[in-house]
CSV table of C-alpha atoms and ligand atoms in Angstrom, one decimal:
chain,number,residue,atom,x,y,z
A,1,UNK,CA,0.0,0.0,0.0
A,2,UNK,CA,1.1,3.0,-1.1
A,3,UNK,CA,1.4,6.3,1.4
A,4,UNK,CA,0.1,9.4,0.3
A,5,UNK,CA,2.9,12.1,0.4
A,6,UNK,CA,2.2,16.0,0.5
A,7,UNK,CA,5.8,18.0,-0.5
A,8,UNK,CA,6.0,21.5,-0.2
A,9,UNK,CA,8.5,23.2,-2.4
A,10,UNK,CA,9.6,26.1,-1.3
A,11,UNK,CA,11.4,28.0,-4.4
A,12,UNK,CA,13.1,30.7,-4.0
A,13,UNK,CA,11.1,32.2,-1.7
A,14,UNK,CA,11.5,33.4,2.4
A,15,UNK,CA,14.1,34.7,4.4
A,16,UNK,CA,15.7,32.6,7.5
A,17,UNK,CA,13.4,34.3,10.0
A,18,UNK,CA,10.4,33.5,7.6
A,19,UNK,CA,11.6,29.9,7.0
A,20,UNK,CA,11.9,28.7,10.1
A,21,UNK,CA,8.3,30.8,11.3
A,22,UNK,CA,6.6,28.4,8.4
A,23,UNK,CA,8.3,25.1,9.7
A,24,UNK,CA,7.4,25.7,13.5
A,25,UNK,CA,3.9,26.7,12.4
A,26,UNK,CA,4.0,23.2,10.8
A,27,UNK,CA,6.0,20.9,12.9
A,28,UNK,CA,3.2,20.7,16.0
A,29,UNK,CA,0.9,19.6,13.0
A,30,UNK,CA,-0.6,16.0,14.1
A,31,UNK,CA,-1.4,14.8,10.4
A,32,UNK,CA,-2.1,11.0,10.2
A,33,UNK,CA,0.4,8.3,10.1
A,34,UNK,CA,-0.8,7.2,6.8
A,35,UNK,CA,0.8,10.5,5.0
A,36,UNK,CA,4.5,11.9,4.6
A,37,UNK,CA,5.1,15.8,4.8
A,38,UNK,CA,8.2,17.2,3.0
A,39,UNK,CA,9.2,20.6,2.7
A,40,UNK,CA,12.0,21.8,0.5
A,41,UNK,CA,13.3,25.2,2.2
A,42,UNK,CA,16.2,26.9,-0.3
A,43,UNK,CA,20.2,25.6,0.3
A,44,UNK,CA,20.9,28.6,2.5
A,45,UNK,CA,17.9,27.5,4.9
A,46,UNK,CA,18.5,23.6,5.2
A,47,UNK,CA,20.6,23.2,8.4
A,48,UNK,CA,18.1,25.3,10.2
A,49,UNK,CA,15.4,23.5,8.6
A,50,UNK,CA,16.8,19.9,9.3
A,51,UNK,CA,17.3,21.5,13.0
A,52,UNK,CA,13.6,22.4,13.6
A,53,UNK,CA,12.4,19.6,12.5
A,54,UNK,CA,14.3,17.4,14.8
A,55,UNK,CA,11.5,14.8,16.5
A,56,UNK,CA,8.7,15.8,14.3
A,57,UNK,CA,7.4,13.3,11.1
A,58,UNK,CA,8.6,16.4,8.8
A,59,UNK,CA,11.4,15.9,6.4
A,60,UNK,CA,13.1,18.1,4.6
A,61,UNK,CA,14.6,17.7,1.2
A,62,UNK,CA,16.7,20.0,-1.4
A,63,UNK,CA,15.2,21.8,-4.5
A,64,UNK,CA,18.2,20.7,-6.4
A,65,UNK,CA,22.0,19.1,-6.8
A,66,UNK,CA,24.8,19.0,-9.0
A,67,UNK,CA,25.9,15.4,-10.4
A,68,UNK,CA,29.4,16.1,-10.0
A,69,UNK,CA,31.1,14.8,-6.8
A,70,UNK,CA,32.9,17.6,-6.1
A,71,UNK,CA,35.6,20.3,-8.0
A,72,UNK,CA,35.1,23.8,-9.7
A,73,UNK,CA,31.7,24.2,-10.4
A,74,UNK,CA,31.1,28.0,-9.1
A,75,UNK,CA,28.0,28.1,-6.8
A,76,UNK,CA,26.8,24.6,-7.1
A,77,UNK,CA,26.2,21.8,-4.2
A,78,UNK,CA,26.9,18.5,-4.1
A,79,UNK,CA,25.1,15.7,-2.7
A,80,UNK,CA,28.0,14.5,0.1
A,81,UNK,CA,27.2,18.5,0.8
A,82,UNK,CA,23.7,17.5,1.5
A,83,UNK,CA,24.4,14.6,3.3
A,84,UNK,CA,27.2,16.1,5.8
A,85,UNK,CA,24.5,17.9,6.6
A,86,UNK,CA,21.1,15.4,6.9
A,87,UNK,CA,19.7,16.0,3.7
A,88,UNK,CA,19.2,12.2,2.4
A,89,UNK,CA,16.6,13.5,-0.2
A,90,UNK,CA,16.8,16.0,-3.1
A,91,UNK,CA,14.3,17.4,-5.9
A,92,UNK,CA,15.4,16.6,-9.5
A,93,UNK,CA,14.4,18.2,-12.5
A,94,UNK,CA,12.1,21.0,-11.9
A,95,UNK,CA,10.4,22.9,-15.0
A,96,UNK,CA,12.3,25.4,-13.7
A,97,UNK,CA,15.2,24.3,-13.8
A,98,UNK,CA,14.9,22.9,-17.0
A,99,UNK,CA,13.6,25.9,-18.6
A,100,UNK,CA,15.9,28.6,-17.1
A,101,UNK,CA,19.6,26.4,-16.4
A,102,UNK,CA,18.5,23.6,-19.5
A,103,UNK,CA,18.5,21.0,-17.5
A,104,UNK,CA,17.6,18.7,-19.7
A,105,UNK,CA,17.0,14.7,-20.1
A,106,UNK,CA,20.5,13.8,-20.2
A,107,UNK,CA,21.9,16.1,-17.5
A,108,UNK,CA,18.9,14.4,-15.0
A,109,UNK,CA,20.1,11.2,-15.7
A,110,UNK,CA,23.7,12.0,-14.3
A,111,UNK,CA,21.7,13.4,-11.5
A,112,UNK,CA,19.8,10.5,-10.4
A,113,UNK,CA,22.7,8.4,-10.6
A,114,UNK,CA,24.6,10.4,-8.5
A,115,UNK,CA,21.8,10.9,-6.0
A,116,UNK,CA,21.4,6.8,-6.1
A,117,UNK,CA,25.1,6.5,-5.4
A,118,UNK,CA,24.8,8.4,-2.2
A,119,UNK,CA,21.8,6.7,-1.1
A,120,UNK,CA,19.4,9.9,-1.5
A,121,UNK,CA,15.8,10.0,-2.2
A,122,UNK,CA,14.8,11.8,-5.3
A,123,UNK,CA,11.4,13.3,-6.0
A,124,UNK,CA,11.7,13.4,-9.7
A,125,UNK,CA,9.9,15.9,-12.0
A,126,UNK,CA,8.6,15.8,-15.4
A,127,UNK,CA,5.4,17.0,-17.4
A,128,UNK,CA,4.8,18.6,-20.7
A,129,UNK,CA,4.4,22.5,-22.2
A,130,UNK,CA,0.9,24.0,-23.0
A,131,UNK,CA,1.8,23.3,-26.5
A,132,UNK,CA,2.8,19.8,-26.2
A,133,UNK,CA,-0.4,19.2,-24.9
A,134,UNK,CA,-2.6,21.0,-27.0
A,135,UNK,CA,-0.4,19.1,-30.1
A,136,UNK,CA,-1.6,16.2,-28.3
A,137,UNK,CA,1.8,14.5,-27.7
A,138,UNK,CA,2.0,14.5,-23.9
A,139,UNK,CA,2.4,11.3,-23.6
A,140,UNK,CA,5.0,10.5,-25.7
A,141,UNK,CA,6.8,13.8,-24.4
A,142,UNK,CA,6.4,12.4,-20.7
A,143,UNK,CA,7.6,8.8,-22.2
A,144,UNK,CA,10.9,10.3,-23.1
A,145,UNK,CA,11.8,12.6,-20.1
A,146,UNK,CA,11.0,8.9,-18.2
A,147,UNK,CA,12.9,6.7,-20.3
A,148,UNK,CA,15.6,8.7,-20.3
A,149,UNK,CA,16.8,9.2,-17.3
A,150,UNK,CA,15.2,6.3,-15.1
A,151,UNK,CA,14.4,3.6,-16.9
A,152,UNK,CA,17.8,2.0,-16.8
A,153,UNK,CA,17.8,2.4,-12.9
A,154,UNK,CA,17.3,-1.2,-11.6
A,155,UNK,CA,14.1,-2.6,-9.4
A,156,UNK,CA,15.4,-1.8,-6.4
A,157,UNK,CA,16.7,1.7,-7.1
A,158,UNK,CA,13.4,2.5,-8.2
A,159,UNK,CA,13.1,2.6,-4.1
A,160,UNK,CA,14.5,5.7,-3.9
A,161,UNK,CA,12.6,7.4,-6.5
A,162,UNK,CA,9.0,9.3,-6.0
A,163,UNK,CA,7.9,10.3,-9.4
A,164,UNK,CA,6.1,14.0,-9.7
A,165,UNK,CA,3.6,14.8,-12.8
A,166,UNK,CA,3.8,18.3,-13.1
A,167,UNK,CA,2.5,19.6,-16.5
A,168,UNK,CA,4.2,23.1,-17.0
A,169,UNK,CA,1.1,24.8,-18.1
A,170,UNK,CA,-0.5,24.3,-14.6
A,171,UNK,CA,2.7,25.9,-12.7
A,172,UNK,CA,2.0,28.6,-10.8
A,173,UNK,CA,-1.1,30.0,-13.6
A,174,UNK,CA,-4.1,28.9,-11.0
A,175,UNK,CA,-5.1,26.7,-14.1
A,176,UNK,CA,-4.9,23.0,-12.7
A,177,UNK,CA,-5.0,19.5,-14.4
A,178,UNK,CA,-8.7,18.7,-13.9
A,179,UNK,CA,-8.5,15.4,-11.8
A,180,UNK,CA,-9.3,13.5,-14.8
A,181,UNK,CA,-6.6,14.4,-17.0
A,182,UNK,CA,-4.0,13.8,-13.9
A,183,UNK,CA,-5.3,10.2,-13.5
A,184,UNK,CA,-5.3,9.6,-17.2
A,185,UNK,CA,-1.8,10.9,-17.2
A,186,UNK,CA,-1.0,8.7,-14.1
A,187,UNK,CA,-2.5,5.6,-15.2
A,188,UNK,CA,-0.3,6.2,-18.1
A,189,UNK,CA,3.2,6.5,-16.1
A,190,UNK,CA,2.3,3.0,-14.3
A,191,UNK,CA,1.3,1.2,-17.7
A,192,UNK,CA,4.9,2.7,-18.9
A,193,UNK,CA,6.5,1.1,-15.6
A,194,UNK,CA,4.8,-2.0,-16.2
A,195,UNK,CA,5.6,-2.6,-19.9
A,196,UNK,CA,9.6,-1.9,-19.0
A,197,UNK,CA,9.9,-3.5,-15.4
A,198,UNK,CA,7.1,-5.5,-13.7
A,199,UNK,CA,3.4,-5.6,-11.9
A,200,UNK,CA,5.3,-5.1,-8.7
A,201,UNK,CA,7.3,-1.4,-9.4
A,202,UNK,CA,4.5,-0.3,-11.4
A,203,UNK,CA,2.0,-0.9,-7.9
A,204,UNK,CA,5.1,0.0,-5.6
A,205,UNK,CA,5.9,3.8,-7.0
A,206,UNK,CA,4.3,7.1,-5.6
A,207,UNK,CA,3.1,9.3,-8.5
A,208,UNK,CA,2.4,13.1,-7.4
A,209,UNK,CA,0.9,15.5,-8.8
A,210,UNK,CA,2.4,19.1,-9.1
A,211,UNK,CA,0.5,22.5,-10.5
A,212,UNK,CA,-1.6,25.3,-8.6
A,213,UNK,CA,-2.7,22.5,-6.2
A,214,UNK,CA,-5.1,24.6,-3.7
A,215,UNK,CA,-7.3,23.4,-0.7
A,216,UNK,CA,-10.2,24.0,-2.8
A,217,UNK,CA,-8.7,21.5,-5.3
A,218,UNK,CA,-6.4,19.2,-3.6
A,219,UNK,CA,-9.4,16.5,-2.3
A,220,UNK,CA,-10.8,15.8,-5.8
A,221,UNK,CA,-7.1,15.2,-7.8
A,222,UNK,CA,-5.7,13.3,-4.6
A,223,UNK,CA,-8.6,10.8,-4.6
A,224,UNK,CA,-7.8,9.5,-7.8
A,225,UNK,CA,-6.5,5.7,-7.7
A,226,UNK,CA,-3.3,6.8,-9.2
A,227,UNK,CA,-2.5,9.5,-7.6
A,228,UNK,CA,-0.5,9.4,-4.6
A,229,UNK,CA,-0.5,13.3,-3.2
A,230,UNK,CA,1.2,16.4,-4.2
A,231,UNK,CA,4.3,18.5,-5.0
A,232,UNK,CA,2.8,21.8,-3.6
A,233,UNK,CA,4.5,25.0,-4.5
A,234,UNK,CA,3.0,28.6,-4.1
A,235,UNK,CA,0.1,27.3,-1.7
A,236,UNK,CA,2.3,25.4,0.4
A,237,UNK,CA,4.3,28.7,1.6
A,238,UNK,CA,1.0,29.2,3.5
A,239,UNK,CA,1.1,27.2,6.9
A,240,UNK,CA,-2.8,26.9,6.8
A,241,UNK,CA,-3.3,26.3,3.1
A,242,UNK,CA,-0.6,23.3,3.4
A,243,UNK,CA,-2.5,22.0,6.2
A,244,UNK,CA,-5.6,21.6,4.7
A,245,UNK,CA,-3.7,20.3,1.7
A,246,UNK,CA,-2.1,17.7,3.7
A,247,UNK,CA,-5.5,16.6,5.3
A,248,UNK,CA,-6.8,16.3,1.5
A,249,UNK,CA,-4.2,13.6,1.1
B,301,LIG,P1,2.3,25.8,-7.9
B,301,LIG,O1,1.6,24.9,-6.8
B,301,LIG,O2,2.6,27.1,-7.4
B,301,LIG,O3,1.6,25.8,-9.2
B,301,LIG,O4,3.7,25.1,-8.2
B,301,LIG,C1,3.8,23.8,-8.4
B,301,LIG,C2,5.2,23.4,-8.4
B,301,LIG,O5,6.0,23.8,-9.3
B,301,LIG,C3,5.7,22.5,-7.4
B,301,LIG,O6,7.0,22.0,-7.6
């Protein structure tokens, strides 16, 4: 049985003073055992973050990570940088990050082996443009960014990897997936699993949803049989909307 997982991803948003108000407005939250929380505060906010939520069933994850182990790569961080400091989990391929650093297919997959090698958990994200779904080629356009960088990962790597549907036309724009099209789309993702693993990943792997996820909406799209919670952004830098998100789940 899968859990339900609610992650909060905290851009590039809030200062230290902020962070840390949001995370103790969260950590006395008594959500039920059958859901994880993450929060993904920026770089500069993580020892703190990792700190104050000492003792509570919050965990806190990065927004990104370098593949390289270490060596001249101005203003990057590595994951034995996350570890030596608690951080066993990291976000991977944002829209974001692919659309303003071209992160691309490729570059993930150096990623996600790297994050494997250090044992890290990796919330992986993927998801088509406006255009690529109004062209009708979503699928196949989701098919590739899967294929290429996890589908030579091995059963049990796929342990480490939570999988996030984020279609880049419902980022931040208020315009959300209508629960419908996120099942279709995550019905697809475990038929894909299936056809290049086996019955067993394709049951075993948490597919999120990501894309102006709001209490008002967050019920109807998590209650779909394939969908196993949310990666939250703009509504999850509100302590009381991520809440009520989190008791959606
Ligand atoms: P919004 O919830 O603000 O649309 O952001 C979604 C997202 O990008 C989470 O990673």
């Amino acid at each position: 049985m899968r859990k339900k997982i609610i992650a909060g991803n905290w851009k590039m948003n809030n200062n230290k003073a902020e962070t840390a108000a949001l995370i103790q407005s969260l950590t006395p939250f008594n959500f039920s055992a059958e859901v994880r929380v993450m929060v993904a505060p920026a770089f500069t906010h993580l020892v703190q973050a990792e700190a104050l939520t000492q003792g509570s069933r919050i965990e806190v994850l990065a927004q990104n990570m370098n593949a390289a182990e270490s060596g001249a790569y101005t203003g990057e961080i590595s994951a034995t940088m996350l570890s030596s400091i608690g951080i066993q989990k990291v976000i991977l391929g944002h829209s974001e990050r692919r659309a303003f650093y071209n992160e691309t297919d490729e570059s993930l997959k150096a990623k996600v082996a790297t994050a494997i090698t250090h044992d890290m958990e990796i919330v992986f994200c993927f998801g088509e443009e406006l255009d690529q779904r109004k062209a009708g080629s979503h699928f196949e356009v989701v098919k590739t960014q899967l294929e290429t960088a996890l589908f030579d990962l091995t059963p049990s790597q796929w342990s480490k990897v939570i999988l996030a549907y984020e279609p880049v036309w419902a980022i931040g724009t208020g315009e959300t997936a209508t629960p419908e099209q996120a099942q279709e789309m995550h019905a697809y993702i475990r038929d894909l699993i299936a056809s290049n693993y086996d019955q067993a990943l394709e049951d075993s792997v948490s597919i999120l949803y990501g894309g102006s996820v709001k209490p008002a909406n967050a019920q109807s799209i998590f209650s779909q049989p394939d969908v196993d919670g949310g990666l939250i952004g703009g509504a999850s830098l509100n302590a009381d909307d991520f809440k009520a998100i989190i008791q959606s789940a």
